[in-house]
């Protein structure tokens, strides 16, 4: 939704292979279908990613590195605000993990 979806739509309009990295399979697949229909670009795909989970970030990055021949652009757009204080299963504060640590790790893993 929001800025991320708009960026994905624009990339797809430019015929880019576009990977939507989403926490929710249902919402992500709906966005994929909407973007494909609006752009005529079949190369829009969904991959699950929760940037609040470093294990999820590692799994996502590993899959991208294995499955994609190259990565030209990475848009780190995930973020949360206003959540009650919570600790992740990895012992990190949820908002900090989601907004900062996860995107930082993802970027560094994908740099190669």
JSON list of C-alpha atoms in Angstrom, two decimals, residues 4-112:
[
{"chain": "A", "resi": 4, "resn": "UNK", "atom": "CA", "xyz": [5.77, 1.25, -1.89]},
{"chain": "A", "resi": 5, "resn": "UNK", "atom": "CA", "xyz": [2.88, 0.27, -4.11]},
{"chain": "A", "resi": 6, "resn": "UNK", "atom": "CA", "xyz": [3.25, 3.47, -6.16]},
{"chain": "A", "resi": 7, "resn": "UNK", "atom": "CA", "xyz": [6.97, 2.82, -6.66]},
{"chain": "A", "resi": 8, "resn": "UNK", "atom": "CA", "xyz": [6.28, -0.79, -7.67]},
{"chain": "A", "resi": 9, "resn": "UNK", "atom": "CA", "xyz": [3.61, 0.38, -10.12]},
{"chain": "A", "resi": 10, "resn": "UNK", "atom": "CA", "xyz": [6.01, 2.85, -11.72]},
{"chain": "A", "resi": 11, "resn": "UNK", "atom": "CA", "xyz": [8.79, 0.27, -12.03]},
{"chain": "A", "resi": 12, "resn": "UNK", "atom": "CA", "xyz": [6.38, -2.23, -13.55]},
{"chain": "A", "resi": 13, "resn": "UNK", "atom": "CA", "xyz": [5.17, 0.41, -16.04]},
{"chain": "A", "resi": 14, "resn": "UNK", "atom": "CA", "xyz": [8.80, 0.71, -17.13]},
{"chain": "A", "resi": 15, "resn": "UNK", "atom": "CA", "xyz": [8.81, -3.07, -17.80]},
{"chain": "A", "resi": 16, "resn": "UNK", "atom": "CA", "xyz": [11.07, -3.82, -14.86]},
{"chain": "A", "resi": 17, "resn": "UNK", "atom": "CA", "xyz": [10.96, -7.21, -13.19]},
{"chain": "A", "resi": 18, "resn": "UNK", "atom": "CA", "xyz": [9.49, -6.08, -9.89]},
{"chain": "A", "resi": 19, "resn": "UNK", "atom": "CA", "xyz": [9.60, -8.03, -6.63]},
{"chain": "A", "resi": 20, "resn": "UNK", "atom": "CA", "xyz": [7.11, -6.98, -3.99]},
{"chain": "A", "resi": 21, "resn": "UNK", "atom": "CA", "xyz": [8.47, -7.91, -0.57]},
{"chain": "A", "resi": 22, "resn": "UNK", "atom": "CA", "xyz": [5.45, -8.11, 1.74]},
{"chain": "A", "resi": 23, "resn": "UNK", "atom": "CA", "xyz": [4.61, -9.47, 5.19]},
{"chain": "A", "resi": 24, "resn": "UNK", "atom": "CA", "xyz": [1.09, -10.48, 4.19]},
{"chain": "A", "resi": 25, "resn": "UNK", "atom": "CA", "xyz": [0.69, -13.03, 1.42]},
{"chain": "A", "resi": 26, "resn": "UNK", "atom": "CA", "xyz": [-2.96, -12.04, 0.89]},
{"chain": "A", "resi": 27, "resn": "UNK", "atom": "CA", "xyz": [-2.38, -8.27, 0.65]},
{"chain": "A", "resi": 28, "resn": "UNK", "atom": "CA", "xyz": [0.80, -8.75, -1.34]},
{"chain": "A", "resi": 29, "resn": "UNK", "atom": "CA", "xyz": [-0.83, -11.02, -3.91]},
{"chain": "A", "resi": 30, "resn": "UNK", "atom": "CA", "xyz": [-3.69, -8.57, -4.32]},
{"chain": "A", "resi": 31, "resn": "UNK", "atom": "CA", "xyz": [-1.16, -5.80, -5.01]},
{"chain": "A", "resi": 32, "resn": "UNK", "atom": "CA", "xyz": [0.71, -8.00, -7.50]},
{"chain": "A", "resi": 33, "resn": "UNK", "atom": "CA", "xyz": [-2.48, -8.73, -9.40]},
{"chain": "A", "resi": 34, "resn": "UNK", "atom": "CA", "xyz": [-3.51, -5.06, -9.41]},
{"chain": "A", "resi": 35, "resn": "UNK", "atom": "CA", "xyz": [-0.10, -3.94, -10.67]},
{"chain": "A", "resi": 36, "resn": "UNK", "atom": "CA", "xyz": [0.02, -6.64, -13.36]},
{"chain": "A", "resi": 37, "resn": "UNK", "atom": "CA", "xyz": [-3.46, -5.66, -14.57]},
{"chain": "A", "resi": 38, "resn": "UNK", "atom": "CA", "xyz": [-2.70, -1.92, -14.58]},
{"chain": "A", "resi": 39, "resn": "UNK", "atom": "CA", "xyz": [0.68, -2.23, -16.32]},
{"chain": "A", "resi": 40, "resn": "UNK", "atom": "CA", "xyz": [0.38, -5.35, -18.47]},
{"chain": "A", "resi": 41, "resn": "UNK", "atom": "CA", "xyz": [3.71, -6.46, -16.97]},
{"chain": "A", "resi": 42, "resn": "UNK", "atom": "CA", "xyz": [3.64, -10.16, -16.01]},
{"chain": "A", "resi": 43, "resn": "UNK", "atom": "CA", "xyz": [7.07, -9.90, -14.34]},
{"chain": "A", "resi": 44, "resn": "UNK", "atom": "CA", "xyz": [5.69, -8.64, -11.04]},
{"chain": "A", "resi": 45, "resn": "UNK", "atom": "CA", "xyz": [6.17, -11.22, -8.29]},
{"chain": "A", "resi": 46, "resn": "UNK", "atom": "CA", "xyz": [5.56, -11.56, -4.57]},
{"chain": "A", "resi": 47, "resn": "UNK", "atom": "CA", "xyz": [8.13, -12.67, -2.02]},
{"chain": "A", "resi": 48, "resn": "UNK", "atom": "CA", "xyz": [7.36, -12.74, 1.69]},
{"chain": "A", "resi": 49, "resn": "UNK", "atom": "CA", "xyz": [9.50, -10.60, 3.97]},
{"chain": "A", "resi": 50, "resn": "UNK", "atom": "CA", "xyz": [9.13, -9.32, 7.51]},
{"chain": "A", "resi": 51, "resn": "UNK", "atom": "CA", "xyz": [11.90, -6.79, 8.13]},
{"chain": "A", "resi": 52, "resn": "UNK", "atom": "CA", "xyz": [11.19, -7.09, 11.86]},
{"chain": "A", "resi": 53, "resn": "UNK", "atom": "CA", "xyz": [12.59, -10.62, 11.74]},
{"chain": "A", "resi": 54, "resn": "UNK", "atom": "CA", "xyz": [16.28, -10.96, 10.92]},
{"chain": "A", "resi": 55, "resn": "UNK", "atom": "CA", "xyz": [15.67, -14.63, 10.06]},
{"chain": "A", "resi": 56, "resn": "UNK", "atom": "CA", "xyz": [13.06, -13.53, 7.50]},
{"chain": "A", "resi": 57, "resn": "UNK", "atom": "CA", "xyz": [15.48, -10.96, 6.09]},
{"chain": "A", "resi": 58, "resn": "UNK", "atom": "CA", "xyz": [18.22, -13.58, 5.73]},
{"chain": "A", "resi": 59, "resn": "UNK", "atom": "CA", "xyz": [15.84, -16.04, 4.05]},
{"chain": "A", "resi": 60, "resn": "UNK", "atom": "CA", "xyz": [14.54, -13.39, 1.64]},
{"chain": "A", "resi": 61, "resn": "UNK", "atom": "CA", "xyz": [18.03, -12.17, 0.71]},
{"chain": "A", "resi": 62, "resn": "UNK", "atom": "CA", "xyz": [19.24, -15.73, 0.20]},
{"chain": "A", "resi": 63, "resn": "UNK", "atom": "CA", "xyz": [16.33, -16.49, -2.13]},
{"chain": "A", "resi": 64, "resn": "UNK", "atom": "CA", "xyz": [16.87, -13.30, -4.14]},
{"chain": "A", "resi": 65, "resn": "UNK", "atom": "CA", "xyz": [20.58, -14.01, -4.52]},
{"chain": "A", "resi": 66, "resn": "UNK", "atom": "CA", "xyz": [19.86, -17.59, -5.64]},
{"chain": "A", "resi": 67, "resn": "UNK", "atom": "CA", "xyz": [16.92, -16.87, -7.95]},
{"chain": "A", "resi": 68, "resn": "UNK", "atom": "CA", "xyz": [17.64, -13.50, -9.54]},
{"chain": "A", "resi": 69, "resn": "UNK", "atom": "CA", "xyz": [20.45, -13.00, -12.06]},
{"chain": "A", "resi": 70, "resn": "UNK", "atom": "CA", "xyz": [20.89, -9.40, -10.93]},
{"chain": "A", "resi": 71, "resn": "UNK", "atom": "CA", "xyz": [19.41, -6.67, -8.75]},
{"chain": "A", "resi": 72, "resn": "UNK", "atom": "CA", "xyz": [19.53, -3.13, -10.08]},
{"chain": "A", "resi": 73, "resn": "UNK", "atom": "CA", "xyz": [17.40, -1.21, -7.57]},
{"chain": "A", "resi": 74, "resn": "UNK", "atom": "CA", "xyz": [16.46, -1.81, -3.95]},
{"chain": "A", "resi": 75, "resn": "UNK", "atom": "CA", "xyz": [13.76, 0.35, -2.38]},
{"chain": "A", "resi": 76, "resn": "UNK", "atom": "CA", "xyz": [13.69, 0.01, 1.40]},
{"chain": "A", "resi": 77, "resn": "UNK", "atom": "CA", "xyz": [10.20, 1.26, 2.16]},
{"chain": "A", "resi": 78, "resn": "UNK", "atom": "CA", "xyz": [8.99, -0.92, 5.04]},
{"chain": "A", "resi": 79, "resn": "UNK", "atom": "CA", "xyz": [8.24, 0.81, 8.29]},
{"chain": "A", "resi": 80, "resn": "UNK", "atom": "CA", "xyz": [5.94, 0.89, 11.27]},
{"chain": "A", "resi": 81, "resn": "UNK", "atom": "CA", "xyz": [4.98, 3.56, 13.76]},
{"chain": "A", "resi": 82, "resn": "UNK", "atom": "CA", "xyz": [2.79, 3.82, 16.81]},
{"chain": "A", "resi": 83, "resn": "UNK", "atom": "CA", "xyz": [3.12, 0.19, 17.85]},
{"chain": "A", "resi": 84, "resn": "UNK", "atom": "CA", "xyz": [3.07, -0.67, 21.54]},
{"chain": "A", "resi": 85, "resn": "UNK", "atom": "CA", "xyz": [6.47, -1.65, 22.95]},
{"chain": "A", "resi": 86, "resn": "UNK", "atom": "CA", "xyz": [7.28, -5.24, 22.00]},
{"chain": "A", "resi": 87, "resn": "UNK", "atom": "CA", "xyz": [10.32, -7.47, 21.82]},
{"chain": "A", "resi": 88, "resn": "UNK", "atom": "CA", "xyz": [10.80, -9.77, 18.81]},
{"chain": "A", "resi": 89, "resn": "UNK", "atom": "CA", "xyz": [11.61, -13.45, 19.17]},
{"chain": "A", "resi": 90, "resn": "UNK", "atom": "CA", "xyz": [15.21, -12.45, 18.44]},
{"chain": "A", "resi": 91, "resn": "UNK", "atom": "CA", "xyz": [15.28, -10.12, 21.46]},
{"chain": "A", "resi": 92, "resn": "UNK", "atom": "CA", "xyz": [15.05, -6.83, 19.56]},
{"chain": "A", "resi": 93, "resn": "UNK", "atom": "CA", "xyz": [12.62, -3.96, 20.03]},
{"chain": "A", "resi": 94, "resn": "UNK", "atom": "CA", "xyz": [10.02, -4.42, 17.27]},
{"chain": "A", "resi": 95, "resn": "UNK", "atom": "CA", "xyz": [9.94, -0.90, 15.79]},
{"chain": "A", "resi": 96, "resn": "UNK", "atom": "CA", "xyz": [13.75, -0.60, 15.75]},
{"chain": "A", "resi": 97, "resn": "UNK", "atom": "CA", "xyz": [14.10, -4.03, 14.17]},
{"chain": "A", "resi": 98, "resn": "UNK", "atom": "CA", "xyz": [11.46, -3.32, 11.50]},
{"chain": "A", "resi": 99, "resn": "UNK", "atom": "CA", "xyz": [12.47, 0.21, 10.58]},
{"chain": "A", "resi": 100, "resn": "UNK", "atom": "CA", "xyz": [16.26, 0.10, 10.91]},
{"chain": "A", "resi": 101, "resn": "UNK", "atom": "CA", "xyz": [17.95, -3.23, 11.60]},
{"chain": "A", "resi": 102, "resn": "UNK", "atom": "CA", "xyz": [16.01, -5.28, 9.04]},
{"chain": "A", "resi": 103, "resn": "UNK", "atom": "CA", "xyz": [16.50, -2.87, 6.12]},
{"chain": "A", "resi": 104, "resn": "UNK", "atom": "CA", "xyz": [20.18, -2.37, 7.06]},
{"chain": "A", "resi": 105, "resn": "UNK", "atom": "CA", "xyz": [20.79, -6.12, 7.11]},
{"chain": "A", "resi": 106, "resn": "UNK", "atom": "CA", "xyz": [18.84, -6.63, 3.87]},
{"chain": "A", "resi": 107, "resn": "UNK", "atom": "CA", "xyz": [20.85, -3.98, 2.05]},
{"chain": "A", "resi": 108, "resn": "UNK", "atom": "CA", "xyz": [24.14, -5.41, 3.25]},
{"chain": "A", "resi": 109, "resn": "UNK", "atom": "CA", "xyz": [23.21, -8.99, 2.37]},
{"chain": "A", "resi": 110, "resn": "UNK", "atom": "CA", "xyz": [22.14, -8.00, -1.15]},
{"chain": "A", "resi": 111, "resn": "UNK", "atom": "CA", "xyz": [25.27, -5.95, -1.87]},
{"chain": "A", "resi": 112, "resn": "UNK", "atom": "CA", "xyz": [27.15, -9.18, -2.60]}
]
